[in-house]
């Protein structure tokens, strides 16, 4: 009897589309049986009703895996990082965490912040992490590492009017008989979008840096980055960048900063073509950490395309070693080394790095690889 995977869909779990896509592929390849049901039916398959009334399930996906006589209740958490682990870990057997951190989940201690972060920058996190260790620490054994936040995969497949009408009728019938959602059109959209992303690997080198950004997490660090980009622009580097204003918040202490939003956006050359396409043609992808020291899906897009990436030291850990990528982790508040990074890479070196990063991405982050890792991780049950 094939293993059956049931995904209980809700409107706010789109970040997990790479796993969803991979499970669909395994389904169509005959490896397992995959189905999608409305979220409010999860309690019929062993979940507590607590999950259907909990106020915040953003970026959490709820699945049941049925293997022979065993039923496994699973949450896949693709929140930005470990600091946002959900109390719903109490309600499941296995909890896949995209933003894993060993200090937090294994040693049950505070993480090592960046050397430039002051007490006001991290006090909210210290309080939050201490509280979650006390409240949820007994359930940390359920946690398994997962993948970083993947590139956006949704693509709408236009349907003719007769097909739309047929799909609506089919949906109503499926609701009545409990058959679940027809996901074939979503699957087709995933395949189209994924093929488009892979085609961007063939773009030629045109820019030095492209970065569309906001002051999302420790804003002075991003201001420093964009000040460096303006300096490089003034030296003749091909920089297309913009830093947009974001209102200060308590999480990162930015409410204590004295900034004038009239000075924003900080811009160099305009980003005047589709962002993904311009980024795919850039010599270097540069990303500052955001709230919660979390992943950024545009970083994983860059690695999928193959670009060399410069980012702050990663406090989050994937199920594989991120250092297999050509990925330069830094901890410089001034971003003073960027010009050196750019001069180290010529077009020949750029193409070599791209091939390497693409290979690593396909090894660990293809939809098939992600779904296979997910299923193998449940082998102990």
mmCIF file of C-alpha atoms in Angstrom:
data_model
loop_
_atom_site.group_PDB
_atom_site.id
_atom_site.type_symbol
_atom_site.label_atom_id
_atom_site.label_comp_id
_atom_site.label_asym_id
_atom_site.label_seq_id
_atom_site.Cartn_x
_atom_site.Cartn_y
_atom_site.Cartn_z
ATOM 1 C CA UNK A 1 0.000 0.000 0.000
ATOM 2 C CA UNK A 2 1.364 3.406 -1.021
ATOM 3 C CA UNK A 3 2.117 6.035 1.575
ATOM 4 C CA UNK A 4 -0.554 8.728 1.546
ATOM 5 C CA UNK A 5 0.156 12.391 2.205
ATOM 6 C CA UNK A 6 -2.718 14.779 2.928
ATOM 7 C CA UNK A 7 -2.095 18.537 2.949
ATOM 8 C CA UNK A 8 -4.708 20.646 4.735
ATOM 9 C CA UNK A 9 -4.732 23.867 2.748
ATOM 10 C CA UNK A 10 -5.215 27.364 4.108
ATOM 11 C CA UNK A 11 -4.553 30.741 2.430
ATOM 12 C CA UNK A 12 -1.332 31.577 4.294
ATOM 13 C CA UNK A 13 1.045 28.640 3.652
ATOM 14 C CA UNK A 14 2.352 29.711 0.239
ATOM 15 C CA UNK A 15 5.975 29.736 1.399
ATOM 16 C CA UNK A 16 5.927 25.947 1.385
ATOM 17 C CA UNK A 17 5.162 25.668 -2.317
ATOM 18 C CA UNK A 18 8.466 23.947 -3.113
ATOM 19 C CA UNK A 19 7.549 20.991 -0.878
ATOM 20 C CA UNK A 20 4.008 21.042 -2.227
ATOM 21 C CA UNK A 21 5.335 20.971 -5.791
ATOM 22 C CA UNK A 22 7.699 18.109 -4.941
ATOM 23 C CA UNK A 23 4.955 16.003 -3.355
ATOM 24 C CA UNK A 24 2.820 16.551 -6.444
ATOM 25 C CA UNK A 25 5.668 15.299 -8.613
ATOM 26 C CA UNK A 26 6.053 12.177 -6.450
ATOM 27 C CA UNK A 27 2.295 11.650 -6.749
ATOM 28 C CA UNK A 28 2.292 11.872 -10.538
ATOM 29 C CA UNK A 29 5.360 9.611 -10.678
ATOM 30 C CA UNK A 30 3.491 6.962 -8.689
ATOM 31 C CA UNK A 31 5.782 7.091 -5.628
ATOM 32 C CA UNK A 32 3.009 8.066 -3.181
ATOM 33 C CA UNK A 33 -0.578 9.246 -3.089
ATOM 34 C CA UNK A 34 -1.011 12.953 -2.482
ATOM 35 C CA UNK A 35 -4.250 14.770 -1.669
ATOM 36 C CA UNK A 36 -5.314 18.255 -0.570
ATOM 37 C CA UNK A 37 -8.229 18.878 1.777
ATOM 38 C CA UNK A 38 -9.695 22.026 3.359
ATOM 39 C CA UNK A 39 -7.911 23.114 6.525
ATOM 40 C CA UNK A 40 -10.963 22.772 8.729
ATOM 41 C CA UNK A 41 -11.015 19.003 8.064
ATOM 42 C CA UNK A 42 -7.643 18.437 9.726
ATOM 43 C CA UNK A 43 -9.184 17.427 13.052
ATOM 44 C CA UNK A 44 -10.841 14.463 11.316
ATOM 45 C CA UNK A 45 -7.364 13.043 10.692
ATOM 46 C CA UNK A 46 -5.938 13.285 14.194
ATOM 47 C CA UNK A 47 -5.149 16.958 14.630
ATOM 48 C CA UNK A 48 -6.510 18.715 17.699
ATOM 49 C CA UNK A 49 -9.188 21.324 17.031
ATOM 50 C CA UNK A 50 -6.729 23.759 18.624
ATOM 51 C CA UNK A 51 -4.997 24.210 15.266
ATOM 52 C CA UNK A 52 -8.197 25.272 13.497
ATOM 53 C CA UNK A 53 -8.883 28.009 16.053
ATOM 54 C CA UNK A 54 -5.324 29.227 16.632
ATOM 55 C CA UNK A 55 -5.059 32.904 15.574
ATOM 56 C CA UNK A 56 -1.711 32.837 13.760
ATOM 57 C CA UNK A 57 -0.897 30.043 11.307
ATOM 58 C CA UNK A 58 0.953 32.159 8.719
ATOM 59 C CA UNK A 59 3.682 30.192 6.932
ATOM 60 C CA UNK A 60 2.723 26.970 8.707
ATOM 61 C CA UNK A 61 1.572 23.959 6.692
ATOM 62 C CA UNK A 62 -0.326 21.029 8.219
ATOM 63 C CA UNK A 63 0.017 17.533 6.797
ATOM 64 C CA UNK A 64 -0.888 13.997 7.727
ATOM 65 C CA UNK A 65 1.226 11.108 6.495
ATOM 66 C CA UNK A 66 -0.389 7.666 6.561
ATOM 67 C CA UNK A 67 2.123 4.802 6.366
ATOM 68 C CA UNK A 68 0.580 1.365 6.799
ATOM 69 C CA UNK A 69 -1.119 1.557 10.224
ATOM 70 C CA UNK A 70 0.782 4.683 11.298
ATOM 71 C CA UNK A 71 -0.561 8.241 11.103
ATOM 72 C CA UNK A 72 1.923 11.094 11.510
ATOM 73 C CA UNK A 73 0.715 14.620 12.231
ATOM 74 C CA UNK A 74 3.182 17.106 10.804
ATOM 75 C CA UNK A 75 3.741 20.860 10.711
ATOM 76 C CA UNK A 76 6.110 22.430 8.210
ATOM 77 C CA UNK A 77 7.196 25.809 9.556
ATOM 78 C CA UNK A 78 8.563 28.188 6.928
ATOM 79 C CA UNK A 79 8.580 31.254 9.129
ATOM 80 C CA UNK A 80 11.650 33.454 8.861
ATOM 81 C CA UNK A 81 13.523 31.916 11.756
ATOM 82 C CA UNK A 82 13.723 29.956 14.998
ATOM 83 C CA UNK A 83 12.488 32.925 17.071
ATOM 84 C CA UNK A 84 8.993 32.459 15.626
ATOM 85 C CA UNK A 85 8.537 28.780 16.478
ATOM 86 C CA UNK A 86 4.827 28.161 17.007
ATOM 87 C CA UNK A 87 3.164 26.814 20.179
ATOM 88 C CA UNK A 88 1.380 24.430 17.805
ATOM 89 C CA UNK A 89 4.468 22.223 18.057
ATOM 90 C CA UNK A 90 2.616 20.777 21.054
ATOM 91 C CA UNK A 91 -0.117 19.439 18.763
ATOM 92 C CA UNK A 92 2.015 17.434 16.307
ATOM 93 C CA UNK A 93 4.346 14.448 16.047
ATOM 94 C CA UNK A 94 6.953 16.062 13.776
ATOM 95 C CA UNK A 95 7.831 19.736 13.268
ATOM 96 C CA UNK A 96 9.949 20.675 10.244
ATOM 97 C CA UNK A 97 11.615 24.042 10.860
ATOM 98 C CA UNK A 98 13.044 26.099 8.017
ATOM 99 C CA UNK A 99 14.744 28.531 10.395
ATOM 100 C CA UNK A 100 16.619 25.989 12.499
ATOM 101 C CA UNK A 101 19.317 27.068 14.954
ATOM 102 C CA UNK A 102 21.382 24.569 16.972
ATOM 103 C CA UNK A 103 22.037 26.872 19.931
ATOM 104 C CA UNK A 104 18.318 27.419 20.398
ATOM 105 C CA UNK A 105 16.871 23.974 19.720
ATOM 106 C CA UNK A 106 19.701 21.705 20.904
ATOM 107 C CA UNK A 107 21.513 23.697 23.604
ATOM 108 C CA UNK A 108 18.432 25.720 24.629
ATOM 109 C CA UNK A 109 20.379 28.941 24.862
ATOM 110 C CA UNK A 110 20.450 32.331 23.190
ATOM 111 C CA UNK A 111 22.103 32.559 19.789
ATOM 112 C CA UNK A 112 25.346 34.368 18.974
ATOM 113 C CA UNK A 113 24.229 37.720 17.519
ATOM 114 C CA UNK A 114 26.316 39.865 15.169
ATOM 115 C CA UNK A 115 29.276 41.682 16.655
ATOM 116 C CA UNK A 116 27.719 45.056 15.811
ATOM 117 C CA UNK A 117 24.381 44.356 17.484
ATOM 118 C CA UNK A 118 23.799 46.204 20.748
ATOM 119 C CA UNK A 119 21.513 45.285 23.617
ATOM 120 C CA UNK A 120 18.678 47.455 22.286
ATOM 121 C CA UNK A 121 18.923 45.582 18.955
ATOM 122 C CA UNK A 122 18.293 42.155 20.459
ATOM 123 C CA UNK A 123 16.468 42.585 23.786
ATOM 124 C CA UNK A 124 13.095 41.652 22.239
ATOM 125 C CA UNK A 125 14.670 38.456 20.912
ATOM 126 C CA UNK A 126 16.288 37.572 24.229
ATOM 127 C CA UNK A 127 12.944 37.872 25.996
ATOM 128 C CA UNK A 128 11.104 35.964 23.249
ATOM 129 C CA UNK A 129 13.612 33.118 23.049
ATOM 130 C CA UNK A 130 13.822 32.697 26.840
ATOM 131 C CA UNK A 131 10.039 32.495 27.011
ATOM 132 C CA UNK A 132 9.797 29.959 24.178
ATOM 133 C CA UNK A 133 12.486 27.732 25.649
ATOM 134 C CA UNK A 134 10.563 27.667 28.927
ATOM 135 C CA UNK A 135 7.178 27.070 27.283
ATOM 136 C CA UNK A 136 8.092 24.788 24.382
ATOM 137 C CA UNK A 137 11.513 23.316 25.142
ATOM 138 C CA UNK A 138 10.107 19.921 26.112
ATOM 139 C CA UNK A 139 8.835 19.546 22.519
ATOM 140 C CA UNK A 140 12.061 20.487 20.715
ATOM 141 C CA UNK A 141 12.866 16.790 20.160
ATOM 142 C CA UNK A 142 10.155 16.778 17.481
ATOM 143 C CA UNK A 143 11.997 19.304 15.337
ATOM 144 C CA UNK A 144 13.748 18.434 12.100
ATOM 145 C CA UNK A 145 15.790 20.751 9.901
ATOM 146 C CA UNK A 146 14.226 21.878 6.658
ATOM 147 C CA UNK A 147 15.069 24.115 3.689
ATOM 148 C CA UNK A 148 15.482 27.893 3.440
ATOM 149 C CA UNK A 149 12.548 29.907 2.116
ATOM 150 C CA UNK A 150 12.480 29.010 -1.583
ATOM 151 C CA UNK A 151 11.817 31.331 -4.548
ATOM 152 C CA UNK A 152 8.178 32.143 -5.210
ATOM 153 C CA UNK A 153 6.685 29.356 -7.333
ATOM 154 C CA UNK A 154 3.026 30.210 -7.854
ATOM 155 C CA UNK A 155 1.979 30.830 -11.437
ATOM 156 C CA UNK A 156 -1.628 31.285 -12.475
ATOM 157 C CA UNK A 157 -2.641 29.095 -15.410
ATOM 158 C CA UNK A 158 -5.352 30.906 -17.435
ATOM 159 C CA UNK A 159 -8.434 28.759 -18.033
ATOM 160 C CA UNK A 160 -11.073 29.128 -20.696
ATOM 161 C CA UNK A 161 -14.581 30.064 -19.560
ATOM 162 C CA UNK A 162 -15.939 26.500 -20.063
ATOM 163 C CA UNK A 163 -13.000 25.045 -18.097
ATOM 164 C CA UNK A 164 -13.477 27.577 -15.261
ATOM 165 C CA UNK A 165 -17.124 26.608 -15.057
ATOM 166 C CA UNK A 166 -16.243 22.923 -15.072
ATOM 167 C CA UNK A 167 -13.639 23.453 -12.313
ATOM 168 C CA UNK A 168 -16.207 25.286 -10.153
ATOM 169 C CA UNK A 169 -18.724 22.465 -10.524
ATOM 170 C CA UNK A 170 -16.008 19.878 -9.879
ATOM 171 C CA UNK A 171 -14.930 21.753 -6.722
ATOM 172 C CA UNK A 172 -18.459 21.788 -5.316
ATOM 173 C CA UNK A 173 -18.903 18.066 -6.028
ATOM 174 C CA UNK A 174 -15.545 17.272 -4.401
ATOM 175 C CA UNK A 175 -16.573 19.212 -1.294
ATOM 176 C CA UNK A 176 -19.776 17.208 -0.987
ATOM 177 C CA UNK A 177 -18.158 13.799 -1.441
ATOM 178 C CA UNK A 178 -14.962 14.644 0.474
ATOM 179 C CA UNK A 179 -12.627 13.868 -2.418
ATOM 180 C CA UNK A 180 -10.368 16.889 -1.879
ATOM 181 C CA UNK A 181 -9.119 19.613 -4.189
ATOM 182 C CA UNK A 182 -8.098 19.055 -7.797
ATOM 183 C CA UNK A 183 -4.520 20.400 -7.820
ATOM 184 C CA UNK A 184 -3.680 19.632 -11.458
ATOM 185 C CA UNK A 185 -3.873 23.278 -12.585
ATOM 186 C CA UNK A 186 -1.697 24.401 -9.664
ATOM 187 C CA UNK A 187 0.822 21.712 -10.582
ATOM 188 C CA UNK A 188 0.925 22.926 -14.198
ATOM 189 C CA UNK A 189 1.539 26.451 -12.924
ATOM 190 C CA UNK A 190 4.403 25.237 -10.739
ATOM 191 C CA UNK A 191 6.032 23.517 -13.713
ATOM 192 C CA UNK A 192 5.721 26.668 -15.861
ATOM 193 C CA UNK A 193 7.146 28.929 -13.164
ATOM 194 C CA UNK A 194 9.992 26.531 -12.346
ATOM 195 C CA UNK A 195 10.949 26.275 -16.020
ATOM 196 C CA UNK A 196 10.987 30.095 -16.212
ATOM 197 C CA UNK A 197 13.283 30.336 -13.183
ATOM 198 C CA UNK A 198 15.680 27.776 -14.628
ATOM 199 C CA UNK A 199 15.728 29.651 -17.937
ATOM 200 C CA UNK A 200 17.012 32.731 -16.067
ATOM 201 C CA UNK A 201 20.209 30.737 -15.503
ATOM 202 C CA UNK A 202 21.081 31.490 -19.128
ATOM 203 C CA UNK A 203 21.129 35.281 -18.721
ATOM 204 C CA UNK A 204 24.377 37.043 -19.605
ATOM 205 C CA UNK A 205 26.340 39.311 -17.267
ATOM 206 C CA UNK A 206 25.164 42.924 -17.534
ATOM 207 C CA UNK A 207 25.263 44.611 -14.100
ATOM 208 C CA UNK A 208 27.482 44.605 -11.049
ATOM 209 C CA UNK A 209 24.762 44.708 -8.371
ATOM 210 C CA UNK A 210 20.968 44.833 -8.446
ATOM 211 C CA UNK A 211 19.170 45.210 -5.132
ATOM 212 C CA UNK A 212 15.578 46.240 -4.392
ATOM 213 C CA UNK A 213 15.407 46.613 -0.620
ATOM 214 C CA UNK A 214 13.568 48.025 2.382
ATOM 215 C CA UNK A 215 14.602 48.922 5.937
ATOM 216 C CA UNK A 216 13.256 45.579 7.150
ATOM 217 C CA UNK A 217 15.208 44.657 10.245
ATOM 218 C CA UNK A 218 18.095 46.565 11.881
ATOM 219 C CA UNK A 219 17.715 49.461 9.408
ATOM 220 C CA UNK A 220 21.064 51.167 10.056
ATOM 221 C CA UNK A 221 22.781 48.037 8.729
ATOM 222 C CA UNK A 222 20.869 48.365 5.468
ATOM 223 C CA UNK A 223 21.503 52.104 5.300
ATOM 224 C CA UNK A 224 25.224 51.329 5.558
ATOM 225 C CA UNK A 225 24.910 48.787 2.749
ATOM 226 C CA UNK A 226 23.110 51.176 0.411
ATOM 227 C CA UNK A 227 25.560 53.960 1.256
ATOM 228 C CA UNK A 228 28.324 51.651 0.050
ATOM 229 C CA UNK A 229 26.356 50.912 -3.107
ATOM 230 C CA UNK A 230 25.995 54.657 -3.785
ATOM 231 C CA UNK A 231 29.750 55.020 -3.326
ATOM 232 C CA UNK A 232 30.404 52.197 -5.794
ATOM 233 C CA UNK A 233 27.935 53.783 -8.213
ATOM 234 C CA UNK A 234 29.865 57.064 -8.032
ATOM 235 C CA UNK A 235 33.041 55.139 -8.978
ATOM 236 C CA UNK A 236 31.435 53.861 -12.167
ATOM 237 C CA UNK A 237 30.204 50.421 -11.093
ATOM 238 C CA UNK A 238 26.931 49.324 -12.663
ATOM 239 C CA UNK A 239 24.712 49.494 -9.573
ATOM 240 C CA UNK A 240 20.911 49.446 -9.702
ATOM 241 C CA UNK A 241 19.534 49.734 -6.185
ATOM 242 C CA UNK A 242 16.838 51.258 -4.011
ATOM 243 C CA UNK A 243 16.276 51.254 -0.249
ATOM 244 C CA UNK A 244 12.705 52.089 0.712
ATOM 245 C CA UNK A 245 11.494 53.432 4.033
ATOM 246 C CA UNK A 246 9.913 51.114 6.610
ATOM 247 C CA UNK A 247 8.399 52.403 9.828
ATOM 248 C CA UNK A 248 10.451 51.649 12.981
ATOM 249 C CA UNK A 249 9.384 48.771 15.252
ATOM 250 C CA UNK A 250 10.261 47.413 18.681
ATOM 251 C CA UNK A 251 11.709 44.068 17.490
ATOM 252 C CA UNK A 252 15.061 45.459 16.366
ATOM 253 C CA UNK A 253 15.198 48.613 18.486
ATOM 254 C CA UNK A 254 14.689 50.795 15.416
ATOM 255 C CA UNK A 255 11.996 52.833 17.198
ATOM 256 C CA UNK A 256 14.940 54.474 19.005
ATOM 257 C CA UNK A 257 16.590 55.587 15.735
ATOM 258 C CA UNK A 258 16.400 59.178 14.576
ATOM 259 C CA UNK A 259 15.698 58.940 10.854
ATOM 260 C CA UNK A 260 13.906 61.259 8.470
ATOM 261 C CA UNK A 261 11.771 59.375 5.957
ATOM 262 C CA UNK A 262 12.104 62.317 3.567
ATOM 263 C CA UNK A 263 15.616 61.031 2.815
ATOM 264 C CA UNK A 264 14.205 57.844 1.308
ATOM 265 C CA UNK A 265 14.349 55.985 -0.933
ATOM 266 C CA UNK A 266 18.124 55.808 -1.227
ATOM 267 C CA UNK A 267 18.663 55.120 -4.932
ATOM 268 C CA UNK A 268 21.352 54.640 -7.539
ATOM 269 C CA UNK A 269 20.352 53.674 -11.087
ATOM 270 C CA UNK A 270 16.689 52.654 -11.371
ATOM 271 C CA UNK A 271 15.466 49.070 -11.354
ATOM 272 C CA UNK A 272 13.626 49.559 -14.627
ATOM 273 C CA UNK A 273 13.169 45.966 -15.788
ATOM 274 C CA UNK A 274 11.711 42.915 -13.997
ATOM 275 C CA UNK A 275 13.702 42.507 -10.796
ATOM 276 C CA UNK A 276 14.365 38.787 -11.148
ATOM 277 C CA UNK A 277 15.739 39.246 -14.656
ATOM 278 C CA UNK A 278 18.037 42.124 -13.659
ATOM 279 C CA UNK A 279 19.259 40.215 -10.622
ATOM 280 C CA UNK A 280 20.004 37.164 -12.768
ATOM 281 C CA UNK A 281 22.301 39.366 -14.873
ATOM 282 C CA UNK A 282 24.242 40.746 -11.888
ATOM 283 C CA UNK A 283 27.813 39.920 -10.884
ATOM 284 C CA UNK A 284 27.028 39.780 -7.185
ATOM 285 C CA UNK A 285 23.858 39.311 -5.106
ATOM 286 C CA UNK A 286 24.077 41.110 -1.745
ATOM 287 C CA UNK A 287 21.633 40.658 1.127
ATOM 288 C CA UNK A 288 21.573 42.125 4.620
ATOM 289 C CA UNK A 289 19.945 40.156 7.417
ATOM 290 C CA UNK A 290 16.341 40.990 8.205
ATOM 291 C CA UNK A 291 14.083 40.583 11.201
ATOM 292 C CA UNK A 292 14.768 37.430 13.250
ATOM 293 C CA UNK A 293 18.079 36.729 11.420
ATOM 294 C CA UNK A 294 15.939 34.823 8.939
ATOM 295 C CA UNK A 295 16.188 33.586 5.380
ATOM 296 C CA UNK A 296 15.199 35.668 2.354
ATOM 297 C CA UNK A 297 13.581 33.921 -0.588
ATOM 298 C CA UNK A 298 15.304 36.284 -3.021
ATOM 299 C CA UNK A 299 18.636 34.976 -1.700
ATOM 300 C CA UNK A 300 17.618 31.433 -2.591
ATOM 301 C CA UNK A 301 16.421 32.679 -5.972
ATOM 302 C CA UNK A 302 19.930 34.073 -6.516
ATOM 303 C CA UNK A 303 21.540 30.767 -5.574
ATOM 304 C CA UNK A 304 19.124 28.871 -7.804
ATOM 305 C CA UNK A 305 20.160 31.074 -10.737
ATOM 306 C CA UNK A 306 23.743 30.475 -9.611
ATOM 307 C CA UNK A 307 24.911 33.925 -8.545
ATOM 308 C CA UNK A 308 27.718 34.416 -6.028
ATOM 309 C CA UNK A 309 26.057 35.745 -2.886
ATOM 310 C CA UNK A 310 27.317 37.979 -0.089
ATOM 311 C CA UNK A 311 25.202 37.893 3.044
ATOM 312 C CA UNK A 312 25.481 38.379 6.772
ATOM 313 C CA UNK A 313 26.593 35.362 8.813
ATOM 314 C CA UNK A 314 23.758 32.867 8.714
ATOM 315 C CA UNK A 315 22.175 32.116 12.071
ATOM 316 C CA UNK A 316 19.711 29.743 10.453
ATOM 317 C CA UNK A 317 20.691 26.231 9.347
ATOM 318 C CA UNK A 318 19.352 24.178 6.460
ATOM 319 C CA UNK A 319 19.200 20.379 6.377
ATOM 320 C CA UNK A 320 22.364 20.561 4.257
ATOM 321 C CA UNK A 321 25.552 22.615 4.585
ATOM 322 C CA UNK A 322 24.932 26.024 3.000
ATOM 323 C CA UNK A 323 28.694 26.433 2.599
ATOM 324 C CA UNK A 324 28.559 24.030 -0.323
ATOM 325 C CA UNK A 325 27.334 27.070 -2.236
ATOM 326 C CA UNK A 326 29.728 29.826 -3.244
ATOM 327 C CA UNK A 327 28.263 31.928 -0.449
ATOM 328 C CA UNK A 328 30.316 34.631 1.277
ATOM 329 C CA UNK A 329 29.178 35.198 4.853
ATOM 330 C CA UNK A 330 30.301 38.468 6.412
ATOM 331 C CA UNK A 331 29.902 40.365 9.669
ATOM 332 C CA UNK A 332 31.005 43.855 8.625
ATOM 333 C CA UNK A 333 28.609 46.621 9.655
ATOM 334 C CA UNK A 334 30.171 48.967 7.077
ATOM 335 C CA UNK A 335 30.114 46.580 4.080
ATOM 336 C CA UNK A 336 33.555 47.940 3.184
ATOM 337 C CA UNK A 337 34.705 44.784 1.351
ATOM 338 C CA UNK A 338 32.131 44.909 -1.451
ATOM 339 C CA UNK A 339 34.442 46.537 -3.991
ATOM 340 C CA UNK A 340 37.045 43.833 -3.367
ATOM 341 C CA UNK A 341 34.375 41.163 -3.859
ATOM 342 C CA UNK A 342 33.383 42.698 -7.182
ATOM 343 C CA UNK A 343 36.945 42.987 -8.485
ATOM 344 C CA UNK A 344 37.640 39.340 -7.592
ATOM 345 C CA UNK A 345 35.029 38.111 -10.066
ATOM 346 C CA UNK A 346 35.438 38.396 -13.829
ATOM 347 C CA UNK A 347 32.978 37.016 -16.372
ATOM 348 C CA UNK A 348 34.758 33.662 -16.634
ATOM 349 C CA UNK A 349 34.804 33.258 -12.847
ATOM 350 C CA UNK A 350 31.157 34.361 -12.693
ATOM 351 C CA UNK A 351 30.107 31.611 -15.094
ATOM 352 C CA UNK A 352 32.071 28.974 -13.154
ATOM 353 C CA UNK A 353 30.444 30.019 -9.879
ATOM 354 C CA UNK A 354 27.028 29.928 -11.499
ATOM 355 C CA UNK A 355 27.459 26.339 -12.665
ATOM 356 C CA UNK A 356 28.655 25.296 -9.213
ATOM 357 C CA UNK A 357 25.786 26.981 -7.333
ATOM 358 C CA UNK A 358 23.207 25.626 -9.764
ATOM 359 C CA UNK A 359 24.499 22.096 -9.168
ATOM 360 C CA UNK A 360 24.313 22.497 -5.377
ATOM 361 C CA UNK A 361 20.823 23.979 -5.614
ATOM 362 C CA UNK A 362 19.546 21.137 -7.761
ATOM 363 C CA UNK A 363 21.130 18.580 -5.433
ATOM 364 C CA UNK A 364 19.324 19.827 -2.327
ATOM 365 C CA UNK A 365 16.578 22.272 -3.328
ATOM 366 C CA UNK A 366 14.907 20.838 -6.405
ATOM 367 C CA UNK A 367 11.249 19.992 -5.697
ATOM 368 C CA UNK A 368 12.017 16.281 -6.004
ATOM 369 C CA UNK A 369 14.953 16.524 -3.577
ATOM 370 C CA UNK A 370 12.953 18.469 -1.003
ATOM 371 C CA UNK A 371 10.006 16.083 -1.115
ATOM 372 C CA UNK A 372 12.308 13.043 -0.931
ATOM 373 C CA UNK A 373 14.139 14.480 2.086
ATOM 374 C CA UNK A 374 10.798 15.192 3.755
ATOM 375 C CA UNK A 375 9.573 11.633 3.261
ATOM 376 C CA UNK A 376 12.877 10.007 4.281
ATOM 377 C CA UNK A 377 12.929 12.090 7.475
ATOM 378 C CA UNK A 378 9.715 10.350 8.535
ATOM 379 C CA UNK A 379 11.286 6.923 8.206
ATOM 380 C CA UNK A 380 11.649 6.457 11.966
ATOM 381 C CA UNK A 381 7.884 6.295 12.432
#
